């Protein structure tokens, strides 16, 4: 089992900045990121690269991608911010 867990105490602005690195606008709406781009970033670009299974497990905490493979990360950040209040 993977021992790495996201730090729930991170400020929402830090999380937002991380997602913006991979952001893709859909129909002129910001706040979306391709699930595959996150996998690629975590397995190839991160300082501490994860295995594909570790990246998949970490991303399982995000909402399911839509039929085009996109995740609305603004909704996720909003949800996480409310949990820490």
mmCIF file of C-alpha atoms in Angstrom:
data_model
loop_
_atom_site.group_PDB
_atom_site.id
_atom_site.type_symbol
_atom_site.label_atom_id
_atom_site.label_comp_id
_atom_site.label_asym_id
_atom_site.label_seq_id
_atom_site.Cartn_x
_atom_site.Cartn_y
_atom_site.Cartn_z
ATOM 1 C CA UNK A 1 0.000 0.000 0.000
ATOM 2 C CA UNK A 2 1.182 3.490 -0.763
ATOM 3 C CA UNK A 3 2.466 5.476 2.194
ATOM 4 C CA UNK A 4 2.382 8.896 0.541
ATOM 5 C CA UNK A 5 -0.735 10.889 1.279
ATOM 6 C CA UNK A 6 -1.658 14.437 0.278
ATOM 7 C CA UNK A 7 -1.093 16.973 3.012
ATOM 8 C CA UNK A 8 -4.594 18.063 4.004
ATOM 9 C CA UNK A 9 -3.130 21.064 5.818
ATOM 10 C CA UNK A 10 -1.830 22.679 2.643
ATOM 11 C CA UNK A 11 -3.335 26.034 1.831
ATOM 12 C CA UNK A 12 -5.856 25.937 -1.050
ATOM 13 C CA UNK A 13 -3.741 28.499 -2.951
ATOM 14 C CA UNK A 14 -0.807 26.051 -2.990
ATOM 15 C CA UNK A 15 -3.014 23.277 -4.315
ATOM 16 C CA UNK A 16 -4.497 25.629 -6.920
ATOM 17 C CA UNK A 17 -1.007 26.623 -8.131
ATOM 18 C CA UNK A 18 -0.037 22.962 -8.526
ATOM 19 C CA UNK A 19 -3.139 22.156 -10.585
ATOM 20 C CA UNK A 20 -2.690 25.279 -12.749
ATOM 21 C CA UNK A 21 0.552 23.788 -14.064
ATOM 22 C CA UNK A 22 -1.594 21.243 -15.910
ATOM 23 C CA UNK A 23 -4.723 23.335 -16.492
ATOM 24 C CA UNK A 24 -6.654 23.079 -19.705
ATOM 25 C CA UNK A 25 -9.661 25.278 -20.469
ATOM 26 C CA UNK A 26 -12.746 23.509 -21.731
ATOM 27 C CA UNK A 27 -15.292 25.522 -23.663
ATOM 28 C CA UNK A 28 -13.610 28.704 -22.362
ATOM 29 C CA UNK A 29 -14.016 27.541 -18.735
ATOM 30 C CA UNK A 30 -10.854 27.345 -16.627
ATOM 31 C CA UNK A 31 -10.406 24.834 -13.837
ATOM 32 C CA UNK A 32 -9.996 21.566 -15.689
ATOM 33 C CA UNK A 33 -7.051 19.242 -15.960
ATOM 34 C CA UNK A 34 -6.599 16.020 -17.910
ATOM 35 C CA UNK A 35 -6.326 12.972 -15.674
ATOM 36 C CA UNK A 36 -3.609 11.631 -17.980
ATOM 37 C CA UNK A 37 -1.596 14.870 -17.582
ATOM 38 C CA UNK A 38 -1.623 14.457 -13.807
ATOM 39 C CA UNK A 39 -0.476 10.837 -14.115
ATOM 40 C CA UNK A 40 2.311 11.928 -16.447
ATOM 41 C CA UNK A 41 3.397 14.725 -14.114
ATOM 42 C CA UNK A 42 3.477 12.503 -11.050
ATOM 43 C CA UNK A 43 5.335 9.672 -12.763
ATOM 44 C CA UNK A 44 7.753 11.648 -14.941
ATOM 45 C CA UNK A 45 8.090 15.273 -13.857
ATOM 46 C CA UNK A 46 7.859 15.339 -10.072
ATOM 47 C CA UNK A 47 10.978 15.648 -7.921
ATOM 48 C CA UNK A 48 9.938 12.431 -6.196
ATOM 49 C CA UNK A 49 8.533 10.377 -9.060
ATOM 50 C CA UNK A 50 5.737 7.952 -8.271
ATOM 51 C CA UNK A 51 5.058 4.612 -9.899
ATOM 52 C CA UNK A 52 1.975 4.530 -12.105
ATOM 53 C CA UNK A 53 0.064 2.561 -9.455
ATOM 54 C CA UNK A 54 1.058 5.067 -6.737
ATOM 55 C CA UNK A 55 -0.046 7.985 -8.928
ATOM 56 C CA UNK A 56 -3.341 6.260 -9.718
ATOM 57 C CA UNK A 57 -3.952 5.608 -6.032
ATOM 58 C CA UNK A 58 -3.190 9.218 -5.119
ATOM 59 C CA UNK A 59 -5.490 10.549 -7.836
ATOM 60 C CA UNK A 60 -8.303 8.237 -6.753
ATOM 61 C CA UNK A 61 -9.106 10.911 -4.169
ATOM 62 C CA UNK A 62 -10.086 13.315 -6.956
ATOM 63 C CA UNK A 63 -13.470 13.318 -8.672
ATOM 64 C CA UNK A 64 -13.803 10.820 -11.519
ATOM 65 C CA UNK A 65 -12.761 12.216 -14.901
ATOM 66 C CA UNK A 66 -15.573 13.077 -17.292
ATOM 67 C CA UNK A 67 -16.077 11.226 -20.567
ATOM 68 C CA UNK A 68 -13.291 13.318 -22.159
ATOM 69 C CA UNK A 69 -10.801 12.519 -19.387
ATOM 70 C CA UNK A 70 -10.995 15.878 -17.603
ATOM 71 C CA UNK A 71 -11.279 16.594 -13.882
ATOM 72 C CA UNK A 72 -12.785 19.800 -12.505
ATOM 73 C CA UNK A 73 -10.120 20.632 -9.954
ATOM 74 C CA UNK A 74 -11.781 23.875 -8.771
ATOM 75 C CA UNK A 75 -14.654 21.831 -7.331
ATOM 76 C CA UNK A 76 -12.146 19.542 -5.608
ATOM 77 C CA UNK A 77 -10.214 22.453 -4.056
ATOM 78 C CA UNK A 78 -13.448 24.038 -2.864
ATOM 79 C CA UNK A 79 -14.539 20.767 -1.265
ATOM 80 C CA UNK A 80 -11.157 20.288 0.445
ATOM 81 C CA UNK A 81 -11.118 23.868 1.731
ATOM 82 C CA UNK A 82 -14.527 23.355 3.357
ATOM 83 C CA UNK A 83 -13.336 20.154 5.053
ATOM 84 C CA UNK A 84 -10.453 21.979 6.760
ATOM 85 C CA UNK A 85 -12.633 24.803 8.107
#
